[in-house]
Structures are given as C-alpha cells and as structure tokens.
Amino acid sequence: MEVVVKGTYEEMSCLAAQVVAGIVCRKPRAVLGLATGSTPLGTYKELIRMHKVEKLDFSQVVTFNLDEYVGLPEDNDQSYHYFMRENFFKHINVVRANIHIPDGNAEDLEEACAMYEIEIEEFGGIDVQILGIGSNGHIAFNEPGSSLGSRTRIKTLDERTRRDNARFFKSIAEVPKYCVTMGIGTILEARKIILLANGAGKAEAIKAAIEGPISASVPASAVQLHPDVLVIVDKAAAARLEREYPSEPHRLVR
Ligand code: PGA
C-alpha cells in the first residue's frame, strides 16, 4: 500500500487525476471505477480541465460507478446518476453507452446487481477504482459489518451515513434507506485502487483503514489486501496517522 500525504485538497485531487489520466493515455479503452460524494469532485474537476485544455480523450473510456440509492428517480438531484452527469460526464467526451451506474429503480434489483457484475467482467474488469471513505470507514455503501468478500447487492444504509448525507436532502427523513452497491470483493478485483480522503472528519477512519487491522468493522481496511493501492490524503485527514508518509508517490505517475 502506498500512502501519500498532500498539503491540500487541490494537490490531492491533482495527483489522483494525474494517475487516472496516465492510465487513460496508456489504455484509451480503460475501464474506470468511479465514486460519488464530495471527495472526488476535485479529481473530476482536474480531469475535466485536462480534457478541455490538454485534450485528454475519454471517447473510448468505459465507466462503472460504485453505488446508487434505491428508489430515487435518475433525474432527482440527489441521485448518483444526476451527480455523475452534472459533475463529470457532461463535461467530457465519454460515450453514453459506455457509462454504467447501478440501477436503483430496477424492477428486479437482485437480478440487476448480478447483471452489473457480469457487465464489469465483460468489459475486462476495472482498471482503476476511485474510492472515498465514509467517516464510519465505509467504502462505496459497504457499511461496517459488510462481508469482505461481498459482491454488488442491495444494502441498508447505516444511520451514520444517512446522517452524513442528510446535508444534501431537505431532511434526514428524505435520505433513502436502501442502496445498491458494488461489494468489497468486487472493489478488490479492480487492478488498481486510489483511495482518497480529505478533512479532519476522515482522520479517524483513515487511521483505522491504513494502520489498523483488516476488519469488516472498517470496510476500507480491506484495501490492505490489494496489491496495488494508492492512498492519497490531505494533511487534515492524515492527522491521526502514526507512521511517516511521503508527499510524493515513489513511482512516476505519468
Ligand atoms: P464524501 O463521502 O466524499 O462525501 O465525504 C465519501 C463516502 O461516503 O464514501
């Protein structure tokens, strides 16, 4: 596991974008695993800049998002379909047919989850998976207690996650109770993982994930099992870490 501590959110985001861009340059039909939430916004912003200014080409890129709420219409401004369209997809030249986001409105949710796994496989697996981390240590919507071998499935949202996300809704009562999420086992099959965290609110979760034992109680700790993980955090999120970490990755990223 490679851990890099950056001074600011912007620096963290630029490094993450550089790594993703490097992969897309080397493999134009790269399969990107994407995350929602406030953490990756800066990474998307930088990738959009690279597309507009440096002509980074997404025309063959395939994307798979981690998760989606159950029961929110795709055009609801809190759905992850809406989030991805507004914050990333509509600003780059990704092809609509290459975008995959779990369908939280499928008639048969279980079948849709199984299909999602098959589609990831059919596209040859995920080349790089971007991950945020919840303040409770979750990755995607794999809440504490999720099986480390779990696959894409329906989950009940943790109360802490619903409270964290209530800031985006009119009230906590409007936050959906269920979601569809890639499993931890699904995530661990990505060829590379970039785990991002910024802000003091993530310091505890990052410490547990990186320096604590691997445990289903801290789903993000499962990344310790993966052979190619880049953790990029800002100073605030690194505040509880006990070991020393560099501010640059040890390999050239582009
Ligand atoms: P955030 O969410 O990026 O909005 O903090 C991260 C997560 O819950 O995985």
XYZ file of C-alpha atoms and ligand atoms in Angstrom:
263
model
C 0.000 0.000 0.000
C 1.373 3.357 -0.993
C 0.275 6.309 1.133
C 0.885 9.885 0.015
C 0.073 12.897 2.191
C -0.616 16.099 0.290
C -0.812 19.574 1.792
C -4.195 20.474 0.333
C -7.354 19.053 -1.164
C -6.374 20.533 -4.547
C -2.982 18.787 -4.504
C -4.629 15.517 -3.512
C -7.123 15.881 -6.369
C -4.461 16.766 -8.953
C -2.368 13.726 -8.093
C -5.397 11.433 -8.324
C -6.346 12.956 -11.679
C -2.783 12.554 -12.954
C -2.783 8.855 -12.118
C -6.164 8.324 -13.818
C -5.091 10.355 -16.852
C -1.892 8.315 -17.123
C -3.947 5.121 -17.272
C -6.330 6.569 -19.898
C -3.370 7.715 -22.022
C -1.759 4.279 -21.919
C -5.054 2.461 -22.463
C -7.664 4.551 -24.320
C -10.367 1.959 -23.608
C -9.609 1.967 -19.888
C -12.361 0.883 -17.528
C -12.703 3.450 -14.744
C -14.427 2.707 -11.460
C -15.939 5.963 -10.247
C -17.199 7.268 -6.926
C -19.622 9.989 -5.888
C -19.515 12.257 -2.834
C -17.637 15.463 -2.180
C -14.195 13.815 -2.060
C -13.709 13.022 -5.779
C -15.170 16.330 -7.016
C -11.725 17.948 -7.261
C -10.391 14.940 -9.161
C -13.241 15.205 -11.672
C -12.667 18.946 -11.970
C -9.000 18.378 -12.820
C -9.840 15.578 -15.303
C -12.339 17.938 -16.966
C -9.610 20.579 -17.197
C -7.248 18.017 -18.722
C -9.943 17.094 -21.241
C -10.611 20.709 -22.193
C -7.065 22.060 -22.114
C -4.841 19.035 -22.731
C -7.316 17.108 -24.925
C -7.409 14.098 -22.614
C -9.661 11.767 -24.591
C -12.472 9.805 -22.932
C -14.129 8.716 -26.183
C -13.338 5.033 -25.639
C -13.324 5.033 -21.852
C -15.812 2.785 -20.040
C -17.070 3.697 -16.559
C -18.667 1.792 -13.707
C -19.921 3.663 -10.659
C -19.817 2.168 -7.202
C -23.328 2.696 -5.982
C -26.756 4.309 -6.184
C -29.694 4.923 -3.862
C -32.723 2.688 -4.224
C -35.904 4.427 -5.301
C -34.619 7.871 -6.291
C -35.505 8.762 -9.883
C -32.386 9.225 -12.048
C -33.222 12.900 -12.547
C -33.563 13.576 -8.806
C -30.737 15.952 -7.958
C -29.573 13.653 -5.147
C -29.315 10.548 -7.303
C -25.832 9.439 -8.221
C -26.888 9.335 -11.884
C -27.560 13.063 -11.620
C -24.358 13.704 -9.660
C -22.160 11.987 -12.230
C -23.833 13.673 -15.175
C -23.582 17.154 -13.674
C -20.134 16.876 -12.112
C -18.277 14.846 -14.691
C -19.885 13.151 -17.661
C -21.487 16.148 -19.340
C -18.139 17.966 -19.343
C -16.078 15.256 -21.083
C -16.436 13.193 -24.257
C -17.377 9.883 -22.642
C -19.935 7.967 -24.709
C -23.321 7.468 -23.026
C -23.378 3.750 -23.847
C -20.087 3.256 -22.000
C -21.414 4.672 -18.716
C -22.617 2.201 -16.086
C -24.243 3.143 -12.783
C -26.181 0.645 -10.651
C -29.911 0.910 -11.324
C -31.653 1.706 -8.057
C -35.022 1.586 -9.775
C -34.779 -1.818 -11.422
C -37.888 -3.955 -11.108
C -35.736 -6.870 -10.019
C -32.908 -5.311 -8.032
C -31.172 -8.596 -7.305
C -31.045 -9.506 -10.959
C -29.762 -6.008 -11.811
C -26.963 -6.466 -9.243
C -25.966 -9.800 -10.751
C -26.013 -8.237 -14.235
C -23.776 -5.404 -13.044
C -21.125 -7.899 -12.003
C -21.383 -9.662 -15.358
C -21.012 -6.369 -17.232
C -17.866 -5.439 -15.308
C -16.443 -8.816 -16.244
C -17.488 -8.484 -19.885
C -15.568 -5.225 -20.150
C -12.486 -6.976 -18.814
C -12.648 -5.718 -15.235
C -11.934 -2.312 -13.732
C -8.506 -0.825 -14.436
C -8.600 1.796 -11.715
C -11.155 2.286 -8.962
C -11.506 5.652 -7.263
C -12.748 5.364 -3.681
C -13.779 7.800 -0.980
C -14.168 6.696 2.612
C -17.081 7.283 4.951
C -16.483 8.721 8.405
C -17.551 5.262 9.632
C -14.935 3.580 7.432
C -17.281 2.512 4.658
C -16.243 2.212 1.016
C -18.998 2.673 -1.533
C -22.051 1.786 0.559
C -20.353 -1.182 2.195
C -21.136 -0.235 5.745
C -19.319 -1.602 8.821
C -20.011 -5.309 9.087
C -20.133 -5.848 5.323
C -18.516 -9.071 4.238
C -15.023 -8.526 2.855
C -15.991 -10.903 0.040
C -19.284 -9.178 -0.794
C -20.481 -8.564 -4.355
C -22.855 -5.998 -5.868
C -26.065 -6.147 -3.854
C -28.817 -4.272 -2.030
C -27.784 -2.804 1.324
C -29.429 -0.923 4.164
C -27.697 2.387 4.808
C -26.048 2.895 8.153
C -27.708 5.560 10.311
C -24.406 7.464 10.465
C -24.204 7.502 6.662
C -27.803 8.710 6.437
C -26.965 11.478 8.905
C -23.766 12.373 6.971
C -25.719 12.540 3.719
C -28.742 14.342 5.181
C -26.945 17.627 4.441
C -27.809 17.117 0.789
C -31.506 16.456 1.419
C -34.263 18.637 2.911
C -34.358 16.406 5.989
C -32.991 13.074 7.156
C -36.418 11.545 6.514
C -35.821 12.070 2.789
C -32.498 10.196 2.736
C -33.198 6.788 1.184
C -32.873 3.794 3.468
C -31.553 1.369 0.872
C -28.925 1.394 -1.814
C -27.331 -0.809 -4.423
C -23.561 -1.039 -4.086
C -20.611 -2.879 -5.516
C -19.305 -5.258 -2.874
C -15.918 -5.178 -1.208
C -14.992 -8.310 -3.167
C -15.985 -6.522 -6.392
C -13.878 -3.487 -5.489
C -10.843 -5.592 -4.605
C -10.861 -7.066 -8.116
C -10.024 -3.685 -9.670
C -6.460 -3.743 -10.995
C -5.615 -0.541 -9.140
C -7.329 1.322 -6.308
C -6.980 5.007 -5.461
C -8.400 5.767 -2.014
C -8.935 9.467 -1.340
C -9.732 11.301 1.885
C -9.637 14.907 2.944
C -10.631 16.849 6.019
C -10.418 16.206 9.750
C -13.715 14.319 9.701
C -11.957 11.447 7.908
C -8.828 11.290 10.098
C -10.128 8.554 12.391
C -11.455 6.421 9.542
C -8.193 6.764 7.596
C -6.126 5.749 10.595
C -8.262 2.669 11.148
C -8.234 1.784 7.444
C -4.484 2.157 6.906
C -2.849 1.434 10.233
C -5.487 -0.692 11.934
C -6.188 -4.398 11.494
C -8.145 -5.658 8.491
C -11.687 -5.928 9.717
C -15.239 -5.989 8.413
C -15.886 -3.315 11.060
C -13.772 -0.958 8.945
C -14.617 -1.901 5.357
C -11.913 0.409 3.946
C -9.265 -1.646 5.751
C -9.913 -4.331 3.116
C -7.753 -2.336 0.694
C -4.764 -3.605 2.686
C -5.386 -6.921 0.901
C -4.971 -5.341 -2.534
C -1.581 -5.435 -4.274
C -1.822 -2.010 -5.954
C -3.373 0.674 -3.764
C -2.539 4.354 -3.767
C -3.957 6.214 -0.768
C -3.879 9.989 -1.195
C -4.930 12.100 1.756
C -4.642 15.742 2.694
C -2.910 16.868 5.901
C -6.140 17.059 7.886
C -7.175 13.506 7.032
C -3.630 12.326 7.826
C -3.615 13.953 11.265
C -4.104 10.711 13.235
C -1.623 8.582 11.280
C 1.321 7.394 13.348
C 3.751 6.374 10.633
C 5.549 8.880 8.414
C 4.433 9.084 4.792
C 5.916 10.894 1.798
C 4.284 13.777 -0.049
C 5.058 12.287 -3.461
C 4.396 8.812 -4.850
C 7.549 6.723 -5.227
C 6.796 5.941 -8.857
C 6.403 8.327 -11.732
C 2.653 8.563 -12.252
C 2.538 9.679 -15.881
P -17.786 12.177 0.895
O -18.307 10.692 1.049
O -16.796 12.129 -0.248
O -18.983 12.991 0.555
O -17.143 12.542 2.188
C -17.381 9.645 0.996
C -18.104 8.340 1.203
O -19.128 8.330 1.909
O -17.639 7.322 0.684
